[in-house]
PDB file of C-alpha atoms in Angstrom:
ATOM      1  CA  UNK O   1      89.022  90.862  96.050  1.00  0.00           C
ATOM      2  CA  UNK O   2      87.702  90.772  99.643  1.00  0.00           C
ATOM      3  CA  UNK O   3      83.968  91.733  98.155  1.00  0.00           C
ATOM      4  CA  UNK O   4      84.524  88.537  95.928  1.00  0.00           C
ATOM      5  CA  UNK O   5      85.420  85.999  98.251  1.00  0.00           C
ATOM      6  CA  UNK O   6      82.843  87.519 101.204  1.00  0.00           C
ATOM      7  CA  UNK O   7      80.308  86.921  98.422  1.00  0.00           C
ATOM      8  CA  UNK O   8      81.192  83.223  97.530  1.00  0.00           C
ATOM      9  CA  UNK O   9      81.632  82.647 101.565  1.00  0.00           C
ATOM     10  CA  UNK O  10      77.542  84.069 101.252  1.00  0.00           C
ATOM     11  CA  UNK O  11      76.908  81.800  98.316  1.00  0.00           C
ATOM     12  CA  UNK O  12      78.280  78.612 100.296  1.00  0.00           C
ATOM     13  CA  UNK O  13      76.067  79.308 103.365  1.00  0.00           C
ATOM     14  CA  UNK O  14      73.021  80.154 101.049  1.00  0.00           C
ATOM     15  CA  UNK O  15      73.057  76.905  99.595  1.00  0.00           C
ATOM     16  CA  UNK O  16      73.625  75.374 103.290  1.00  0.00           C
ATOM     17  CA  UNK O  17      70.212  77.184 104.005  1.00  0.00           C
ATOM     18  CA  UNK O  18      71.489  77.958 107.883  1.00  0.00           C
ATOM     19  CA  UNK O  19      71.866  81.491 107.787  1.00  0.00           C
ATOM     20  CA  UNK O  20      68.424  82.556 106.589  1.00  0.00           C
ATOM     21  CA  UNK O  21      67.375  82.138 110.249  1.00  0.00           C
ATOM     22  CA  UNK O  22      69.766  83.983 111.967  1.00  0.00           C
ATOM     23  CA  UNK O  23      68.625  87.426 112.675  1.00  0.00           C
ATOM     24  CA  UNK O  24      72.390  88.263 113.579  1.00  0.00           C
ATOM     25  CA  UNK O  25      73.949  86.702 110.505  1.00  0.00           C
ATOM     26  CA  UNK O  26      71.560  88.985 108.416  1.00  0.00           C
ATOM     27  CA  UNK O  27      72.345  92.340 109.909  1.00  0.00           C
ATOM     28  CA  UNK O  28      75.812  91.163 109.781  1.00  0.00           C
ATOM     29  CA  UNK O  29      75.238  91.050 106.299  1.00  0.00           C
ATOM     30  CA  UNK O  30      73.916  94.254 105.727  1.00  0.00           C
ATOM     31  CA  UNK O  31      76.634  96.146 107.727  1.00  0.00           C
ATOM     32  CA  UNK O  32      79.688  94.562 105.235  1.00  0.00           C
ATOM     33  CA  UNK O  33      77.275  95.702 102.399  1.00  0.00           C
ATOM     34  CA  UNK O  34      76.852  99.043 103.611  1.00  0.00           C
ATOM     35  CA  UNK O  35      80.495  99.145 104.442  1.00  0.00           C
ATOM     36  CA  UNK O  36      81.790  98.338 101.363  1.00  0.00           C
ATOM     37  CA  UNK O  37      79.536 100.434  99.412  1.00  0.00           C
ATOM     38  CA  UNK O  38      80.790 103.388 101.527  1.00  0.00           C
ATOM     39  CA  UNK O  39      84.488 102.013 100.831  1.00  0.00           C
ATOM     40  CA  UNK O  40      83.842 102.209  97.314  1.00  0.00           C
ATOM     41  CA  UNK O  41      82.102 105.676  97.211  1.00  0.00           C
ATOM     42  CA  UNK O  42      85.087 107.103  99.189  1.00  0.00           C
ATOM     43  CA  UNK O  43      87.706 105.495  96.888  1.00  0.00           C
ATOM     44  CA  UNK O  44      85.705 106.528  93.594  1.00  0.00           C
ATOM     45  CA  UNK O  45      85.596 110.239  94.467  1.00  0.00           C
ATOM     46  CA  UNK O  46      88.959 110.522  95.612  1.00  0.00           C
ATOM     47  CA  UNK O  47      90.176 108.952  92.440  1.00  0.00           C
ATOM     48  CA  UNK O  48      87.447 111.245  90.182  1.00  0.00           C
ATOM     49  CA  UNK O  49      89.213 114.233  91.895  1.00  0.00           C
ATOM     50  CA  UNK O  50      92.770 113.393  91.478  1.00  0.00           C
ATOM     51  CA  UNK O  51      91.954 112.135  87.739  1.00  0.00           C
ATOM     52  CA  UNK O  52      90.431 116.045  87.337  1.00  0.00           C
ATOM     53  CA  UNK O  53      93.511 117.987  88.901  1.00  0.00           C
ATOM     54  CA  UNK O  54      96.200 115.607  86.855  1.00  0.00           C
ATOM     55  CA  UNK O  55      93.673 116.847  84.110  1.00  0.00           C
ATOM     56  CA  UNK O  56      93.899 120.636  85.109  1.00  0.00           C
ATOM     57  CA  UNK O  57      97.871 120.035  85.123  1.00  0.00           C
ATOM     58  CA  UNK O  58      98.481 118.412  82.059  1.00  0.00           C
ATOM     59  CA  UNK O  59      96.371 121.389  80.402  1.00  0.00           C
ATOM     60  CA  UNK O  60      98.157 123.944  81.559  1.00  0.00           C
ATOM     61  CA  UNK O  61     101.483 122.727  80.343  1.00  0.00           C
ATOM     62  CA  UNK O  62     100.347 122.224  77.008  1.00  0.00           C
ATOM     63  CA  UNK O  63      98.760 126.019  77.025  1.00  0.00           C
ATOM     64  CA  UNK O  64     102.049 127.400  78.818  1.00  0.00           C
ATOM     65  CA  UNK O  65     103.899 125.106  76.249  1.00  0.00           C
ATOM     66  CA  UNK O  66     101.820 126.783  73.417  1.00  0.00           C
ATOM     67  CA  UNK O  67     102.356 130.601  74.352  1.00  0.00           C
ATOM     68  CA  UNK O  68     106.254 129.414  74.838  1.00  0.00           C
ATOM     69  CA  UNK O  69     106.943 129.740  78.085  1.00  0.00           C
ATOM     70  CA  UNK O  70     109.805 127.737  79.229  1.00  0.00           C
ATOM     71  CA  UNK O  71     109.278 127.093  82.852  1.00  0.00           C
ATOM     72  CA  UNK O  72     105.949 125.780  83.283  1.00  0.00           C
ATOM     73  CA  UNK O  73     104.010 126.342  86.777  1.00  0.00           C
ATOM     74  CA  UNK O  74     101.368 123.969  87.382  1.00  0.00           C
ATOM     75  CA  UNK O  75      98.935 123.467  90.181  1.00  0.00           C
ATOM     76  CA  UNK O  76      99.900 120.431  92.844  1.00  0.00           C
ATOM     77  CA  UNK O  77      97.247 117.885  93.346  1.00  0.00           C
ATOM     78  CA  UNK O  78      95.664 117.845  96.186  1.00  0.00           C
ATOM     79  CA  UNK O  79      96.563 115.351  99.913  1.00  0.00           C
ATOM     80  CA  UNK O  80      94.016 112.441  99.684  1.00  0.00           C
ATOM     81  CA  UNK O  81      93.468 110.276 102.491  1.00  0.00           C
ATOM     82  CA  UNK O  82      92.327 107.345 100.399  1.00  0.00           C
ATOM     83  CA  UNK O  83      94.453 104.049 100.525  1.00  0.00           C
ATOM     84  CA  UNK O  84      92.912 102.940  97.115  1.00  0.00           C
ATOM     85  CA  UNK O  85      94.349 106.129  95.328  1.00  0.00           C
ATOM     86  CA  UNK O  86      97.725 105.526  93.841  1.00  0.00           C
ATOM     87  CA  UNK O  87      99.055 109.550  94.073  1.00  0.00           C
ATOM     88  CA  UNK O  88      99.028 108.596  97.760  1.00  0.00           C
ATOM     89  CA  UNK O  89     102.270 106.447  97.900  1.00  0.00           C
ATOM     90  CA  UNK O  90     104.078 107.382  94.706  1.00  0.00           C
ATOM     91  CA  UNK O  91     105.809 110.731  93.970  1.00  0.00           C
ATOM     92  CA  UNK O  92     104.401 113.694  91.669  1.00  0.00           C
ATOM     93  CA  UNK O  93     105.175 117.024  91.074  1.00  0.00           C
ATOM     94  CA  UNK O  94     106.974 119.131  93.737  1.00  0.00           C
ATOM     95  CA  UNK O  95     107.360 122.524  94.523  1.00  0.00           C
ATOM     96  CA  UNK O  96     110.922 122.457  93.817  1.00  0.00           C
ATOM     97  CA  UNK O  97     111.832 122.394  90.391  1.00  0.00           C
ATOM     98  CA  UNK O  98     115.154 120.479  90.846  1.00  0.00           C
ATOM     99  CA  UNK O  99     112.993 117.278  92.237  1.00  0.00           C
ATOM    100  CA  UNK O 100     113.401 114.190  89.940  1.00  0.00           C
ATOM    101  CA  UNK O 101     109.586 113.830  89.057  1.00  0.00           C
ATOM    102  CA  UNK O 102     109.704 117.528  87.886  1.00  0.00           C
ATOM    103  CA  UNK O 103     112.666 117.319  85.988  1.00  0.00           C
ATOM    104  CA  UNK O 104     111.644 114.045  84.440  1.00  0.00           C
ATOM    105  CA  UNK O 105     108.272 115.375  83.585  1.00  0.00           C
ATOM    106  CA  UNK O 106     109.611 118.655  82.273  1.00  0.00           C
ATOM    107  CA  UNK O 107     111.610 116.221  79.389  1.00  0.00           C
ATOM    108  CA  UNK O 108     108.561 114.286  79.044  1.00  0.00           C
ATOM    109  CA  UNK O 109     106.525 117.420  77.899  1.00  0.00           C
ATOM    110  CA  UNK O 110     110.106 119.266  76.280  1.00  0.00           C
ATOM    111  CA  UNK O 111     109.798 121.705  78.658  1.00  0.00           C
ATOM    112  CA  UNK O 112     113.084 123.807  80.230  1.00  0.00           C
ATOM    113  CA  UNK O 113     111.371 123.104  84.203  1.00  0.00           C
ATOM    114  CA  UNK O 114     108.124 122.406  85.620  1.00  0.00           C
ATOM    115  CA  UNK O 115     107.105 124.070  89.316  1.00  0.00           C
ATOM    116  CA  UNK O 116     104.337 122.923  91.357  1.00  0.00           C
ATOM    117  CA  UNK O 117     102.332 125.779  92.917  1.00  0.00           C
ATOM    118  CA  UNK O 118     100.170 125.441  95.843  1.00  0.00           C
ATOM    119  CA  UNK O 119      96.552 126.175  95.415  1.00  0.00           C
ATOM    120  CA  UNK O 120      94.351 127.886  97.963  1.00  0.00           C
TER     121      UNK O 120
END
């Protein structure tokens, strides 16, 4: 949202003409695109990389599932710093197996318990 409307605040001044002379105004310019390319790069690998390990867990329940083992261990996903990533602020899988998410997503996959395990 912020790209959009600094874009259409550039569009309004292009068509004013005055900011095509200002040295200032144009490295200005280039600094918010620079920064919010970086911004975006940042939030699109931290998102690539949590979408991979939610993957990686959802596999191995289904194998564990498969070979009938009750109470599945999966890998927790990793700490990410990113503000744009939504595992950030909302709950997941815990190391204890008594935790809400992991008893709610050990009925979601008919499972006895799920148990996060760190990875190192």
């Amino acid at each position: 949202a912020a790209v959009c409307a600094t874009g259409m605040v550039f569009r309004k001044l292009a068509e004013d003409q005055w900011y095509l002379k200002d040295r200032l105004f144009k490295g200005l310019v280039c600094v918010l695109i620079i920064w919010a390319i970086w911004n975006y790069a940042d939030a699109y690998h931290s998102l690539t990389k949590t979408c991979s390990e939610f993957q990686i867990q959802v596999n191995e329940i289904q194998m564990q599932k498969e070979a009938g083992i009750g109470d599945v261990t999966i890998p927790l996903l990793s700490e990410t710093e990113s503000i744009y990533n939504p595992v950030k602020k909302t709950p997941n899988v815990s190391l204890d197996k008594d935790y809400w998410f992991n008893k709610w997503m050990a009925l979601y996959y008919g499972v006895n318990s799920i148990t996060g395990v760190e990875i190192k």
